Tab-separated table of N, CA and C in Angstrom:
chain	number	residue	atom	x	y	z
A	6	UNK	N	26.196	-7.485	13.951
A	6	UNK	CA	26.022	-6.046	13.962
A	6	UNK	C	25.252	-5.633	12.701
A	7	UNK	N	24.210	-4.475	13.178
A	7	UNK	CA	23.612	-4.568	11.901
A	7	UNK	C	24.055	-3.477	11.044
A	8	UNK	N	23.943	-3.218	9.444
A	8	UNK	CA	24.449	-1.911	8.399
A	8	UNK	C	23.696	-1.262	8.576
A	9	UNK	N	24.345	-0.239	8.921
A	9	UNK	CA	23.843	0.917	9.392
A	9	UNK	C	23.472	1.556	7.678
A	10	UNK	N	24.308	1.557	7.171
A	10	UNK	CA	24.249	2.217	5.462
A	10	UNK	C	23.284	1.120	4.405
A	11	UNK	N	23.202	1.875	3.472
A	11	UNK	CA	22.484	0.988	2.276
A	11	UNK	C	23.282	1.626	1.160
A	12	UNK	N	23.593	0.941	0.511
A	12	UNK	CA	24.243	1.567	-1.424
A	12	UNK	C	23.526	0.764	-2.150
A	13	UNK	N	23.185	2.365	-2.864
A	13	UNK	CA	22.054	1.171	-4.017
A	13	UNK	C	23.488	1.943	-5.320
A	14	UNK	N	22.893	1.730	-6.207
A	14	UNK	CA	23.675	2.290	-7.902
A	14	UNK	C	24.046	3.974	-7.854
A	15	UNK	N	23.179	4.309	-7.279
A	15	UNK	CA	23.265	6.198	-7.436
A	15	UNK	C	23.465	6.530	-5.721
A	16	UNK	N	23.164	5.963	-4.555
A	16	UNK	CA	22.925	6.450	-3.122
A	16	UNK	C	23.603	5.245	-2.335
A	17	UNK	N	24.380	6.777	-1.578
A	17	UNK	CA	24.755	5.467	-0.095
A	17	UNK	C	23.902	6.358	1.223
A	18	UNK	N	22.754	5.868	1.478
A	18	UNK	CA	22.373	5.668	2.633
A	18	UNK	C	21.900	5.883	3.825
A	19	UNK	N	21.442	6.946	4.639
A	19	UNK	CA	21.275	5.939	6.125
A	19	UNK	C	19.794	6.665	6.647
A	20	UNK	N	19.120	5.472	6.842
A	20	UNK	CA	17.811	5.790	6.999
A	20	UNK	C	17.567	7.213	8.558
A	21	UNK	N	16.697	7.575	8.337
A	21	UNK	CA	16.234	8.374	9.428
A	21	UNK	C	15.414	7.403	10.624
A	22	UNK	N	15.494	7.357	11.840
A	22	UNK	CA	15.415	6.875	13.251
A	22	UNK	C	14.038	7.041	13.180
A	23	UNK	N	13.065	7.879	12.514
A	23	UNK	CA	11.833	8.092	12.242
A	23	UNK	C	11.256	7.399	11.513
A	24	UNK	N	11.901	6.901	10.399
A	24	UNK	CA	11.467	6.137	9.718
A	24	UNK	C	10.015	5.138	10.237
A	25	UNK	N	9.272	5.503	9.464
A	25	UNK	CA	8.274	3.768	10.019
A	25	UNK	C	8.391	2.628	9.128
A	26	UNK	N	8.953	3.125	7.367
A	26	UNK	CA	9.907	2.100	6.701
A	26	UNK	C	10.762	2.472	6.101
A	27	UNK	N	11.573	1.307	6.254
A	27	UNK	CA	12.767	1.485	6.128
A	27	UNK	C	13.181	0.777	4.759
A	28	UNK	N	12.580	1.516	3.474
A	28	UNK	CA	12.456	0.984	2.742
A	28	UNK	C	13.013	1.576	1.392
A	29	UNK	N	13.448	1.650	0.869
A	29	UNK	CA	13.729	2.441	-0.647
A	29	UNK	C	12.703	1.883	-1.790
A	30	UNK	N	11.747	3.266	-1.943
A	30	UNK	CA	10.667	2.994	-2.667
A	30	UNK	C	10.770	3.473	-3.854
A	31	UNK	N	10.179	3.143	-5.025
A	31	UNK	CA	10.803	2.969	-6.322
A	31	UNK	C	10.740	4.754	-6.809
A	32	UNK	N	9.830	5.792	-6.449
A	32	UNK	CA	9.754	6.832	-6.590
A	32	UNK	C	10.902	8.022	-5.821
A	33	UNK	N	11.844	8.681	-6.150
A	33	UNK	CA	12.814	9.198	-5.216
A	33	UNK	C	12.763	10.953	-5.637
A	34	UNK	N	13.017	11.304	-4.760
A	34	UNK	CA	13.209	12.866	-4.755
A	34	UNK	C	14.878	13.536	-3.585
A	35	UNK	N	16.196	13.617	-4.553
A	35	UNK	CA	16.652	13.917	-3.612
A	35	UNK	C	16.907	15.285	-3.602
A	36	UNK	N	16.996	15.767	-2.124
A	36	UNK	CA	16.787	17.231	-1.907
A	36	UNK	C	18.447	17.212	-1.451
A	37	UNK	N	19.318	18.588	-2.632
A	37	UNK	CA	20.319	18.943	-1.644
A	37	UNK	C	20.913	19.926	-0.564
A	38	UNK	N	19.802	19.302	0.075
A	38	UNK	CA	19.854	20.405	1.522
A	38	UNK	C	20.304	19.559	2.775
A	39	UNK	N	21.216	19.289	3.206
A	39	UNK	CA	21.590	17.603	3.936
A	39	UNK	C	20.712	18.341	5.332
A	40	UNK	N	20.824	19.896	5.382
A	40	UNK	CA	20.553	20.100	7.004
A	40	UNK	C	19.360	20.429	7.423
A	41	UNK	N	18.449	20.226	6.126
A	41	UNK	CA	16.620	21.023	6.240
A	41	UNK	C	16.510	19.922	6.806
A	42	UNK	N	15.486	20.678	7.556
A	42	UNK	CA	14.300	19.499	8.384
A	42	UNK	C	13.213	18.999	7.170
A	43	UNK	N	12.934	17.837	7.126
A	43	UNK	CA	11.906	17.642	6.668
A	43	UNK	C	10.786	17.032	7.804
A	44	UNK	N	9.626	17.617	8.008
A	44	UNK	CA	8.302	16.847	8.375
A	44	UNK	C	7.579	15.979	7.064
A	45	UNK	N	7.582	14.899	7.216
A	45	UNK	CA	6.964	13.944	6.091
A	45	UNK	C	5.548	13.998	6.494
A	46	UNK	N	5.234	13.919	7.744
A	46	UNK	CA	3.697	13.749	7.941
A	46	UNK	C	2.931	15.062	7.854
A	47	UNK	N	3.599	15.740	7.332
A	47	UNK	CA	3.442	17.120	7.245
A	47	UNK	C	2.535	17.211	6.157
A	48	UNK	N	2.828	16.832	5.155
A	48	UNK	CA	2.688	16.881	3.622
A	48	UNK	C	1.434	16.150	3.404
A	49	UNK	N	0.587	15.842	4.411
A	49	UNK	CA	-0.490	14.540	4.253
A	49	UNK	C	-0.202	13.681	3.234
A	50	UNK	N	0.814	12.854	3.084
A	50	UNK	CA	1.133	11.970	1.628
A	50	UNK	C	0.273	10.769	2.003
A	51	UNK	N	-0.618	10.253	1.074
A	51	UNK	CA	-1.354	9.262	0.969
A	51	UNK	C	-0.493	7.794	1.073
A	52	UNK	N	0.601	7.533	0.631
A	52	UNK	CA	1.345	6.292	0.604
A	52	UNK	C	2.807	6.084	1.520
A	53	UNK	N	2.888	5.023	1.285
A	53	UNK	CA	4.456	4.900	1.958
A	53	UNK	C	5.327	5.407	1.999
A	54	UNK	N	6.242	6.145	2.771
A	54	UNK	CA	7.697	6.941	2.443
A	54	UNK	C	8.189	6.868	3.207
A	55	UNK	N	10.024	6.967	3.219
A	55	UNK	CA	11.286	6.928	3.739
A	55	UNK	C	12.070	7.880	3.441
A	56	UNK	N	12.527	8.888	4.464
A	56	UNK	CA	13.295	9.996	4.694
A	56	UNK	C	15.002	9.013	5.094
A	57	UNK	N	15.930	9.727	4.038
A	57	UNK	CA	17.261	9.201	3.983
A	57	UNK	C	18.441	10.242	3.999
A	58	UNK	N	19.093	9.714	4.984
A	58	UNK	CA	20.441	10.832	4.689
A	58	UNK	C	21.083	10.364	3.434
A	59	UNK	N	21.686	11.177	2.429
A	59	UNK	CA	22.117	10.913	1.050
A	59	UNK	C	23.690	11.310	0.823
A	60	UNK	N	24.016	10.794	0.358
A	60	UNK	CA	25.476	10.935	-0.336
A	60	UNK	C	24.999	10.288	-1.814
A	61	UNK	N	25.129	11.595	-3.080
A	61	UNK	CA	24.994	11.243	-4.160
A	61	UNK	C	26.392	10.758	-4.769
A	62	UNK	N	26.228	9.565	-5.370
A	62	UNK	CA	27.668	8.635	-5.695
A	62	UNK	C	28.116	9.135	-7.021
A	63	UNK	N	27.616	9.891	-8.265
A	63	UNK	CA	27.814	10.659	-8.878
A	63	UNK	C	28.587	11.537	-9.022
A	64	UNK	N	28.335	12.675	-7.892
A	64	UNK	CA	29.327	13.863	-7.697
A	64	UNK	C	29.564	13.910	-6.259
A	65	UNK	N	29.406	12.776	-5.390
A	65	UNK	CA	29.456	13.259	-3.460
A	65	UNK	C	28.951	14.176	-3.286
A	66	UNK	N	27.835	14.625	-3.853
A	66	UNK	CA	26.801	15.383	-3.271
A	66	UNK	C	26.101	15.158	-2.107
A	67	UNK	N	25.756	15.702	-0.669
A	67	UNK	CA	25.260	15.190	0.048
A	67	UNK	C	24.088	15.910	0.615
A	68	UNK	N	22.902	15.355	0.412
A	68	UNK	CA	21.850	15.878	0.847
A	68	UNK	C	20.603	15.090	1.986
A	69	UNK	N	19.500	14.686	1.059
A	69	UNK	CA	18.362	13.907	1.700
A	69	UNK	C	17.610	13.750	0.519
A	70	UNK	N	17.340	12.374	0.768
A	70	UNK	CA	16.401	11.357	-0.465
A	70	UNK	C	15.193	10.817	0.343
A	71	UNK	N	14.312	11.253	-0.699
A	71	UNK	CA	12.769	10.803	0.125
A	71	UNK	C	12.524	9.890	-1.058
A	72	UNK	N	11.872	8.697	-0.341
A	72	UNK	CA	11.776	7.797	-1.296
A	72	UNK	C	9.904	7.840	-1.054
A	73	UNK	N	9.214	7.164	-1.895
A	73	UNK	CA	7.871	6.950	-2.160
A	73	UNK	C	7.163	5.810	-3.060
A	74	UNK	N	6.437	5.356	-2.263
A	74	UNK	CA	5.455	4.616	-2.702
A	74	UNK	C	4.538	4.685	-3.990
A	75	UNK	N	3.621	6.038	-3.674
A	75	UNK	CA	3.331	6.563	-5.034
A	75	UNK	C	3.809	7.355	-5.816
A	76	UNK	N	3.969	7.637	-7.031
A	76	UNK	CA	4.334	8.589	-7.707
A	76	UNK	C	3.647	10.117	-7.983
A	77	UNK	N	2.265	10.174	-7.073
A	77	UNK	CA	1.964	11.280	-6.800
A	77	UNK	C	2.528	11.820	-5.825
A	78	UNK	N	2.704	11.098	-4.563
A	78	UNK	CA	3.323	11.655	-3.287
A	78	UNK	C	4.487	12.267	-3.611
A	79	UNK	N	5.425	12.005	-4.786
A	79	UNK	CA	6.788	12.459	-5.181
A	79	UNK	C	6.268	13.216	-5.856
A	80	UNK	N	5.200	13.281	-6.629
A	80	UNK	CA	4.893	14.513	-7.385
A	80	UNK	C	4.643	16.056	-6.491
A	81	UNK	N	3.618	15.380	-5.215
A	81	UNK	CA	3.337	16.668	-4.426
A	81	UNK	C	4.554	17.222	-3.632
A	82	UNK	N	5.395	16.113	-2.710
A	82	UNK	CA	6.574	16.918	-1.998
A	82	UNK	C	7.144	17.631	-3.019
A	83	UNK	N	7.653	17.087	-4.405
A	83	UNK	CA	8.450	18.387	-4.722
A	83	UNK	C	7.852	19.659	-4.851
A	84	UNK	N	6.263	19.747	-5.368
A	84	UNK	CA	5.894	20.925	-5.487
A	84	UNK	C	5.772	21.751	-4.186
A	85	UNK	N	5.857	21.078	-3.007
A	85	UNK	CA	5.063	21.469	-2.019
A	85	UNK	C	6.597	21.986	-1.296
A	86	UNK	N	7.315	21.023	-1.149
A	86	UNK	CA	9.169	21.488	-0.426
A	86	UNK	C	10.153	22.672	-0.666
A	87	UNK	N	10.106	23.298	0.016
A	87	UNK	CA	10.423	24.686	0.160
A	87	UNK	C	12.035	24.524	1.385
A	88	UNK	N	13.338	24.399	1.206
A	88	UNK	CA	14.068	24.638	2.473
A	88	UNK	C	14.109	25.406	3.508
A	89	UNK	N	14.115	25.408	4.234
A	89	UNK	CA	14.009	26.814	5.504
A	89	UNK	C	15.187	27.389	5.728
């Protein structure tokens, strides 16, 4: 059976079904909004990224962690991410 979850040091986990990787990329942005939609392809991001449901292990905060490839792409979603 496969884990459905991932725990890294700060995050437990669970990728989005959308995903095209399923990857935790070294750049992270977590948003605590667990119930916004995010469109990733939205944002035209030039590099790799992974949309994650989040539980922050810190305080059980629970939101959504976008992980990224480049460190511009994390630079633009945050400027660009607005919740609805």
């Amino acid at each position: 059976m496969a884990t459905l979850a991932i725990t890294t040091s700060h995050y437990k986990l669970f990728p989005s079904p959308r995903n095209q990787h399923r990857v935790v990329f070294e750049y992270e942005v977590f948003v605590p909004y667990p119930y916004a939609l995010i469109d990733l392809p939205s944002f035209d991001l030039k590099g790799k990224h992974a949309l994650f449901a989040a539980c922050r292990l810190k305080d059980m905060k629970m939101g959504q962690l976008v992980t990224f490839e480049l460190v511009d792409d994390a630079i633009h979603f945050e400027k660009n991410f607005t919740p609805d």
